[in-house]
């Protein structure tokens, strides 16, 4: 398992020290990335795992994307891994219900957006 070098996650012109890392897996492609990019700073790195061109945005695919990212890199206790999901169509299909306990068991944070 490869560790993430936090100094490479920072903009070198601002700081060279370690940053807290937030990895956020979303079901959207563009909009969510724009929302969360504004939270970046020299002490916080926000990594967005948006849905790719394959359009796999169902909750189980968002969870799978976060699992793969976690397996690829090492994380410290200060880092946070998040799933951000919309309630919209997933509640009707019970897909959201299946992902909630899995994400908790893995130590992921979960944000459900209801609009």
CSV table of C-alpha atoms in Angstrom, one decimal, residues 8-54:
chain,number,residue,atom,x,y,z
A,8,UNK,CA,2.7,16.9,-2.9
A,9,UNK,CA,-1.0,17.6,-2.2
A,10,UNK,CA,-0.3,21.2,-1.3
A,11,UNK,CA,0.4,24.1,-3.6
A,12,UNK,CA,4.1,24.5,-3.1
A,13,UNK,CA,4.0,28.3,-3.3
A,14,UNK,CA,2.0,28.4,0.0
A,15,UNK,CA,3.2,25.7,2.3
A,16,UNK,CA,5.4,22.6,2.5
A,17,UNK,CA,3.9,21.0,5.6
A,18,UNK,CA,1.5,18.2,5.9
A,19,UNK,CA,-2.2,18.9,5.2
A,20,UNK,CA,-5.4,17.2,6.4
A,21,UNK,CA,-6.9,15.2,3.5
A,22,UNK,CA,-10.6,15.0,2.8
A,23,UNK,CA,-11.4,12.4,0.1
A,24,UNK,CA,-15.0,12.9,-1.1
A,25,UNK,CA,-16.6,10.4,-3.4
A,26,UNK,CA,-19.6,11.9,-5.2
A,27,UNK,CA,-22.2,10.6,-7.6
A,28,UNK,CA,-22.0,13.7,-9.9
A,29,UNK,CA,-19.4,14.6,-12.5
A,30,UNK,CA,-18.9,18.3,-12.3
A,31,UNK,CA,-21.2,20.2,-9.9
A,32,UNK,CA,-20.1,18.5,-6.7
A,33,UNK,CA,-16.5,19.0,-7.6
A,34,UNK,CA,-17.1,22.8,-7.9
A,35,UNK,CA,-18.9,22.8,-4.5
A,36,UNK,CA,-16.1,21.2,-2.6
A,37,UNK,CA,-13.1,22.8,-4.4
A,38,UNK,CA,-13.8,26.1,-2.6
A,39,UNK,CA,-12.9,24.5,0.7
A,40,UNK,CA,-9.3,23.9,-0.2
A,41,UNK,CA,-6.6,25.8,1.7
A,42,UNK,CA,-3.0,25.4,2.5
A,43,UNK,CA,-3.8,23.3,5.5
A,44,UNK,CA,-6.6,21.2,3.9
A,45,UNK,CA,-6.5,19.2,0.7
A,46,UNK,CA,-9.9,18.1,-0.8
A,47,UNK,CA,-9.7,15.3,-3.2
A,48,UNK,CA,-12.9,14.7,-5.2
A,49,UNK,CA,-13.7,11.3,-6.7
A,50,UNK,CA,-16.4,12.2,-9.2
A,51,UNK,CA,-18.3,9.9,-11.4
A,52,UNK,CA,-16.4,9.2,-14.6
A,53,UNK,CA,-17.5,8.9,-18.2
A,54,UNK,CA,-18.9,5.5,-17.4
